[in-house]
XYZ file of C-alpha atoms in Angstrom:
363
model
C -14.317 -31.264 -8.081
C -16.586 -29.209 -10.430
C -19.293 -28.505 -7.295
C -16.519 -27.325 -5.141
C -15.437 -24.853 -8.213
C -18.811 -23.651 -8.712
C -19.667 -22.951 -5.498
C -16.366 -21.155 -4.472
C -17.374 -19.085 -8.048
C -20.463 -18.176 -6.787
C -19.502 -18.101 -2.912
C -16.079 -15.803 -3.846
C -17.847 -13.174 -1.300
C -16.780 -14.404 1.066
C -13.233 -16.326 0.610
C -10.010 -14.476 1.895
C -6.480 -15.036 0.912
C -2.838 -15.584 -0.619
C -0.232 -17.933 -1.883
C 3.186 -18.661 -4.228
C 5.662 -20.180 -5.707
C 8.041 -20.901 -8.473
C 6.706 -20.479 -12.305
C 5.415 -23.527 -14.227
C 7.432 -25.772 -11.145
C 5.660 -29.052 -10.659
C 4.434 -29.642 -7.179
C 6.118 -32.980 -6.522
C 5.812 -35.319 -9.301
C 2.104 -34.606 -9.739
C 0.906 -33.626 -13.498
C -1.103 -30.125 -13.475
C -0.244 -28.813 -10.380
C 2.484 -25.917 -10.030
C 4.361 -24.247 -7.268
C 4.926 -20.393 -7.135
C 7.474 -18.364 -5.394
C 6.066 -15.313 -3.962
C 8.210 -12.483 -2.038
C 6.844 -9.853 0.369
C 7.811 -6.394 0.914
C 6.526 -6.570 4.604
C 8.870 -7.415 8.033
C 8.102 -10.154 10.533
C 7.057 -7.461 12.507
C 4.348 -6.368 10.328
C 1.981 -9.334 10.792
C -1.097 -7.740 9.462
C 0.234 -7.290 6.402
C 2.323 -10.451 6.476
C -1.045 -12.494 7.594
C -2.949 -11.003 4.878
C 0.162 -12.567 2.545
C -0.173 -15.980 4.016
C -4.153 -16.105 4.126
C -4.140 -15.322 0.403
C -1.667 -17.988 -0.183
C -3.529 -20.923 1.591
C -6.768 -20.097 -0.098
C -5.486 -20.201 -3.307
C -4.191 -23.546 -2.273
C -7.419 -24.644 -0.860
C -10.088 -23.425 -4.218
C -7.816 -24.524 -6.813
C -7.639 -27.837 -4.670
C -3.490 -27.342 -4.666
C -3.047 -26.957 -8.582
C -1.413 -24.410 -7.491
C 0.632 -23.678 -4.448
C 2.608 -20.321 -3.232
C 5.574 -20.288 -0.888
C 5.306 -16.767 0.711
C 9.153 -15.215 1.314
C 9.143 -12.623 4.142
C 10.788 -9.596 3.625
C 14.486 -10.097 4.871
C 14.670 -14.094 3.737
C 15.913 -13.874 0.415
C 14.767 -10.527 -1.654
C 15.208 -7.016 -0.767
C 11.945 -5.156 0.144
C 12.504 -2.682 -2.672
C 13.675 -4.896 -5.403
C 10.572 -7.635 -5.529
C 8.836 -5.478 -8.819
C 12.413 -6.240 -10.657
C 12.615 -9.681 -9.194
C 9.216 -10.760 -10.392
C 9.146 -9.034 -13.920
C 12.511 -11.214 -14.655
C 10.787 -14.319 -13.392
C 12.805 -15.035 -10.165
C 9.905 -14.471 -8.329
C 6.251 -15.556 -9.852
C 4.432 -12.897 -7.948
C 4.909 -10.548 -4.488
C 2.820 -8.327 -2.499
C 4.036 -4.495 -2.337
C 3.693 -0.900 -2.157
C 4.653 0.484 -5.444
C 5.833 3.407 -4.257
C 9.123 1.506 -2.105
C 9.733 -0.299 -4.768
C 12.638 0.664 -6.888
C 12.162 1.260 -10.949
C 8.509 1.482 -10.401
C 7.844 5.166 -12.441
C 5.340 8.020 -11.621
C 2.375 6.066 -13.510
C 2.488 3.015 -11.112
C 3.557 5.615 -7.808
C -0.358 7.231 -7.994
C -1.432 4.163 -7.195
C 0.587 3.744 -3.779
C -0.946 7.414 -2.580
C -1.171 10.623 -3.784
C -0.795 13.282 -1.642
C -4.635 15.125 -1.241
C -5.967 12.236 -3.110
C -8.042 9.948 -2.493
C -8.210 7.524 0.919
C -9.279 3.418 1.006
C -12.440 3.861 0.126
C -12.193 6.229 -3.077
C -9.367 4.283 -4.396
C -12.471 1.111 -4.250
C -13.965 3.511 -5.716
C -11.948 4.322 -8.458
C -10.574 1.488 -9.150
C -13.608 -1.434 -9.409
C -15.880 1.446 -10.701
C -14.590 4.284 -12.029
C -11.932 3.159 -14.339
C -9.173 2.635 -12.512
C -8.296 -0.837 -12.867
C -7.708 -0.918 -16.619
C -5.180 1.823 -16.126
C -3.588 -0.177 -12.971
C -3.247 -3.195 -15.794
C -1.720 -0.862 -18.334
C 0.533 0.953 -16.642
C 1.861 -2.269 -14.523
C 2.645 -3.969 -18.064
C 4.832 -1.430 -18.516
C 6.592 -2.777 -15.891
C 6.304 -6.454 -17.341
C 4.032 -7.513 -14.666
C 0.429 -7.742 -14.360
C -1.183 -6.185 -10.822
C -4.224 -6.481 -8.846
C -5.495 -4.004 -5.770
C -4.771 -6.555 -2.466
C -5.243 -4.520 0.228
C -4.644 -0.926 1.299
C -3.276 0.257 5.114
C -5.554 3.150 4.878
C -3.000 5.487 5.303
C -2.382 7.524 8.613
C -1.054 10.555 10.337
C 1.070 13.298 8.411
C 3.706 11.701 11.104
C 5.255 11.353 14.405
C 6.976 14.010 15.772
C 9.450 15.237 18.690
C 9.993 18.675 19.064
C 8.149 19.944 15.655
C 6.507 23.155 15.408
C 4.670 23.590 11.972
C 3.101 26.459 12.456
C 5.099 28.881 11.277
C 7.272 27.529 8.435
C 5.467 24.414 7.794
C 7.761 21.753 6.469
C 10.305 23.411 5.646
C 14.179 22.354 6.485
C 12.336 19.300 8.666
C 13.967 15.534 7.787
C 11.306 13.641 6.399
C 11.089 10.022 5.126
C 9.184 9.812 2.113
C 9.110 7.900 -1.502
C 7.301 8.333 -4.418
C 5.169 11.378 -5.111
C 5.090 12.431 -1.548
C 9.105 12.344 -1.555
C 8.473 15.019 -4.585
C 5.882 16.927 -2.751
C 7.871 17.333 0.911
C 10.643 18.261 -1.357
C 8.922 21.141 -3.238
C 7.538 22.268 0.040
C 10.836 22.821 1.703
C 11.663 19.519 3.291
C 15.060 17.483 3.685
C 13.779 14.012 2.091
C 17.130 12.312 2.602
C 18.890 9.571 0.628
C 19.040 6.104 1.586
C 15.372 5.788 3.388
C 15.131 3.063 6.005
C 14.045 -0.016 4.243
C 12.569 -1.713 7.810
C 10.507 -0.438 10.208
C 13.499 -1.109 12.741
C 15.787 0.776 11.017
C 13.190 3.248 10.750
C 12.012 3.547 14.404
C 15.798 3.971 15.139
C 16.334 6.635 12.773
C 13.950 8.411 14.397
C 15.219 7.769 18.043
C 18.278 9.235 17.117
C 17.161 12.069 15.879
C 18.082 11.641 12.322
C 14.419 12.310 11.657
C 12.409 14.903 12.898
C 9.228 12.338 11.618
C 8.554 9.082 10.932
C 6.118 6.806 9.888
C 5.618 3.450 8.184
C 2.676 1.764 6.316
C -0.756 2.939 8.314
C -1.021 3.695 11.851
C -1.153 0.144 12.925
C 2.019 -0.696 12.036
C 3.309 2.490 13.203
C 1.986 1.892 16.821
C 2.627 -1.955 16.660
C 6.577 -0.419 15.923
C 6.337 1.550 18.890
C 6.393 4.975 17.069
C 3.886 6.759 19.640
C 6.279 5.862 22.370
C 9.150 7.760 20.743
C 7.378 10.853 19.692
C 5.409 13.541 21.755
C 3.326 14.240 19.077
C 1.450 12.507 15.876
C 0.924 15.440 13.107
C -3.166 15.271 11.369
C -4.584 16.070 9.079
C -2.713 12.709 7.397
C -2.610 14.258 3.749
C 0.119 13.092 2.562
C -0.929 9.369 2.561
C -4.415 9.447 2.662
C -4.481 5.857 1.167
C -1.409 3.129 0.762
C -2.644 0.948 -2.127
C -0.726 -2.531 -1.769
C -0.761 -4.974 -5.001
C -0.214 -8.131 -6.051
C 2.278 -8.144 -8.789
C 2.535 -11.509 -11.078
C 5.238 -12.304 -13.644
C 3.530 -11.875 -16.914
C 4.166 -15.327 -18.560
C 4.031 -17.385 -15.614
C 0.597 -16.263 -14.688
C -0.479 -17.025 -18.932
C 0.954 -20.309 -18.251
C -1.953 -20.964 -15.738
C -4.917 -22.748 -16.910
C -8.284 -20.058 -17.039
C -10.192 -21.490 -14.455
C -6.909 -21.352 -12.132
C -6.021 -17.541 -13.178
C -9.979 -16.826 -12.031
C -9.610 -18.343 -8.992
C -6.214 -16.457 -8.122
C -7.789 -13.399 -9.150
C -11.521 -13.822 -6.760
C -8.700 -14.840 -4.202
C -6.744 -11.447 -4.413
C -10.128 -9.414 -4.556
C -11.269 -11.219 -1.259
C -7.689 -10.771 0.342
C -7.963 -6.787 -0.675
C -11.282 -6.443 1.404
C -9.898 -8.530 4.428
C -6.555 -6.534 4.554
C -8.467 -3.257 4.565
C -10.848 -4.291 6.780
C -7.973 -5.666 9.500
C -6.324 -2.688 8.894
C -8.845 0.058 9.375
C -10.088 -2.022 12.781
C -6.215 -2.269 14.180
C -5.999 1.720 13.448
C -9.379 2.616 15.161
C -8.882 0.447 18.087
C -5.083 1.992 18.246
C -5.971 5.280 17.562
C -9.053 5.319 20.614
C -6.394 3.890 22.732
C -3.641 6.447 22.242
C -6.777 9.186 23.184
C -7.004 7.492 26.106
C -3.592 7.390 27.365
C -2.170 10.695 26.061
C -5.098 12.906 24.428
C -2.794 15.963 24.028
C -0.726 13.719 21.309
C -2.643 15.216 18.158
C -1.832 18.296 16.776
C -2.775 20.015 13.437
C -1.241 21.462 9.984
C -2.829 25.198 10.552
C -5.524 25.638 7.550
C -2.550 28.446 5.732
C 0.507 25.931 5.577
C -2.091 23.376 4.692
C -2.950 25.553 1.599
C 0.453 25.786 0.883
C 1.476 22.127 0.861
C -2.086 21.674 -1.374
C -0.613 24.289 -3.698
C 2.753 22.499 -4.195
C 1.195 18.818 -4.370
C -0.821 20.163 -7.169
C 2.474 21.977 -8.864
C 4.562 18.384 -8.707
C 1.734 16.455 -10.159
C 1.674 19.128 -13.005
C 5.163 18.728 -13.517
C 4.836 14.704 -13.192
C 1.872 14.813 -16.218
C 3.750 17.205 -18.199
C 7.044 14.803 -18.782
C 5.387 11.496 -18.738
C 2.506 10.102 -21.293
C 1.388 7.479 -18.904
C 1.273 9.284 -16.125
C -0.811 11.937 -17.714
C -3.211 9.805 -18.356
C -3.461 8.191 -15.310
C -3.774 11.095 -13.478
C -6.114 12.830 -15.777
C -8.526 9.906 -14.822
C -7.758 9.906 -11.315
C -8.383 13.604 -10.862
C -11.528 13.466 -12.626
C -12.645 10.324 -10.262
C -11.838 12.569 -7.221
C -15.584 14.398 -7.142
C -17.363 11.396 -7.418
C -14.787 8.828 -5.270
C -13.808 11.236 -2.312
C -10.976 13.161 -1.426
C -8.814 11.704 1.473
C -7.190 13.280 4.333
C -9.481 12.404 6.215
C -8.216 9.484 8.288
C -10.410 8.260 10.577
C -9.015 10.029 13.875
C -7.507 12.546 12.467
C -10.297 15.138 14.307
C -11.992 15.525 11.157
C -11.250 18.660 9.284
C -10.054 20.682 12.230
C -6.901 22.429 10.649
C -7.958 22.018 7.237
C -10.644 25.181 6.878
C-alpha cells in the first residue's frame, strides 16, 4: 500500500478524476473506509461535464485504494441544479461539482470566480489562481459559504450567444431577452437588456425557450455543450467577440466537516485528484469547442457575426460600472476583485475565445 501512495504522490501528473458519497458513512462494514454523496449541477445531456464528474470519482476510488468512495448524483436525480452549494454546506450532500454563478445564495465574492465579464478566459484564471493568488481567496470566500472549493475544470467559455433575427449594431443590447446569472445578469442589465426571471435551469428547457422565441439568445456552459444541445441549428447566427463569459470556472465544493473528518493522506489525495480532473475537463472541453467550432465554418461560414468596436466600448464601460458598484457594497468582494483586476496584466484578458475571429470587432 505505501508504494502505490508514493508513487501516485509523485505520479499525480498525470491521474484524472472524481468521486462521492455520504459524510463519515462506512462503506459496508469495513473500518476506515467512507462513502460520500456527491451531486452535480450538469444534465445527462452534458456528458463532458458529467464524464469529467464520474472520472474524478473513480480515481479517487482507485488512489485512496476505496477508503473512500463517491456516488455521483446527476443533475435531475435527487437535487436541484441550483441548490447543490446549500445542500452541501448543510451536509446533505458531502461535496458537488458546479458553476457558482447558477447556484442560488452563492454572493458576488464567489460569482467572479464563475466569469467576469472582460475578464479573464481558462488560461488566466490558471493563471490567477495556482500563481497569482487566487486560490487563497477562492478558499476564503467559499468558507463563507461553509464549504471549502477547489478549481475542477472550466468550459472555456464561448460566444456572446446564439441569435435569430438580432441586429446589434445599432442599439447594442438593449431591450433584447437575455439569459444570464451572476455578474453578467448585472452587466446585460445595466446595458439595457431584459434578463428575465425564472432562467431555464436545463439545457432543454433552455433550447426551447429559445425556439419559441422567448429569447432572442441563448447559450449554456461553453460552446460544446451549446452545439451538442443543438443551439446552432436553432439560430442563424452565433454573436463574437464572447465577452461576457470569457471563462466558466466549475468547482468542487466539499462540506466543511466532512472533508476534516478525512484522514490527511486521504484529503491529499482528493485534492491531486481534483487538480488532475481540472486539467482534463479543460482540456476535453477546449478540443470539443475547436473541433465544433471548425465544423460549424464548414457548414455555414456566414454564422459569425461581431459586437461593432463602439457598442463593445459601451458594454466594457458598464461591466466596469457594475463591478464598481459590486466592490463598493461588499468587503469580500472588494477584495477579491481588487486582486483579480490587478492579476489581469500579467494573467490575460479574455474575450478571446478561440474562434471567435480574433479581435475583429473589438478595435
Amino acid at each position: 500500500m505505501q508504494v502505490k501512495r508514493r508513487q501516485f504522490l509523485q505520479m499525480a501528473g498525470l491521474i484524472p478524476a472524481l468521486t462521492l458519497a455520504r459524510p463519515r458513512q462506512v462503506l459496508g462494514a469495513v473500518a476506515g473506509r467512507t462513502r460520500w454523496r456527491m451531486g452535480v449541477q450538469w444534465t445527462a445531456d452534458m456528458p463532458l461535464l458529467t464524464r469529467g464528474a464520474f472520472a474524478f470519482a473513480r480515481e479517487v476510488a482507485l488512489v485512496s485504494e476505496s477508503r473512500l468512495a463517491i456516488d455521483v448524483n446527476v443533475a435531475g436525480e435527487g437535487a436541484p441544479p441550483g441548490g447543490i452549494l446549500a445542500q452541501v454546506a448543510a451536509g446533505e450532500l458531502d461535496c458537488g461539482h458546479v458553476l457558482f454563478s447558477h447556484q442560488q445564495g452563492t454572493g458576488a465574492a464567489l460569482e467572479v470566480f464563475a466569469s467576469v465579464p472582460f475578464g479573464l478566459d481558462a488560461a488566466g484564471m490558471n493563471a490567477w489562481l495556482y500563481h497569482g493568488g487566487g486560490l487563497p481567496l477562492l478558499r476564503e470566500a467559499a468558507l463563507e459559504r461553509g464549504v471549502f472549493a477547489l478549481p475542477m475544470g472550466d468550459t472555456g467559455g464561448g460566444p456572446f450567444a446564439w441569435t435569430r433575427g438580432v441586429d446589434v449594431a445599432t442599439d447594442g443590447v438593449s431591450g433584447l431577452r437575455l439569459p444570464a446569472r451572476g455578474l453578467g445578469a448585472r452587466v446585460l442589465a445595466a446595458a439595457g437588456a431584459q434578463v428575465p426571471e425564472g432562467l431555464p435551469a436545463t439545457g432543454a428547457a433552455m433550447k426551447a425557450a429559445f425556439a419559441s422565441q422567448h429569447l432572442d439568445g441563448a447559450w449554456w456552459h461553453g460552446l460544446a455543450c451549446e452545439m451538442a444541445l443543438g443551439l446552432d441549428a436553432a439560430a442563424d447566427a452565433v454573436l463574437l467577440p464572447g465577452w461576457l463569459r470569457p471563462s466558466e470556472r466549475l468547482v468542487l465544493i466539499l462540506n466543511k466537516a466532512a472533508y476534516e473528518a478525512l484522514p490527511a493522506v486521504v484529503r491529499h489525495m482528493l485534492d491531486v485528484c481534483a487538480a488532475q480532473a481540472d486539467l482534463r475537463i479543460q482540456a476535453a472541453c477546449r478540443h470539443a469547442a475547436a473541433a465544433g467550432w471548425a465544423d460549424l465554418l464548414r457548414r455555414r461560414p456566414d454564422m459569425p457575426r461581431y459586437f461593432p468596436a463602439r457598442q463593445l466600448r459601451r458594454l466594457h464601460d458598464a461591466a466596469d460600472d457594475v463591478l464598481q458598484t459590486v466592490a463598493a457594497g461588499d468587503g469580500l468582494a472588494s477584495k477579491v476583485l481588487g486582486q483579480y483586476r490587478a492579476a489581469l496584466p500579467r494573467a490575460g484578458r479574455g474575450g478571446r475565445w478561440p474562434g471567435n475571429g480574433g479581435t475583429r470587432g473589438t478595435a
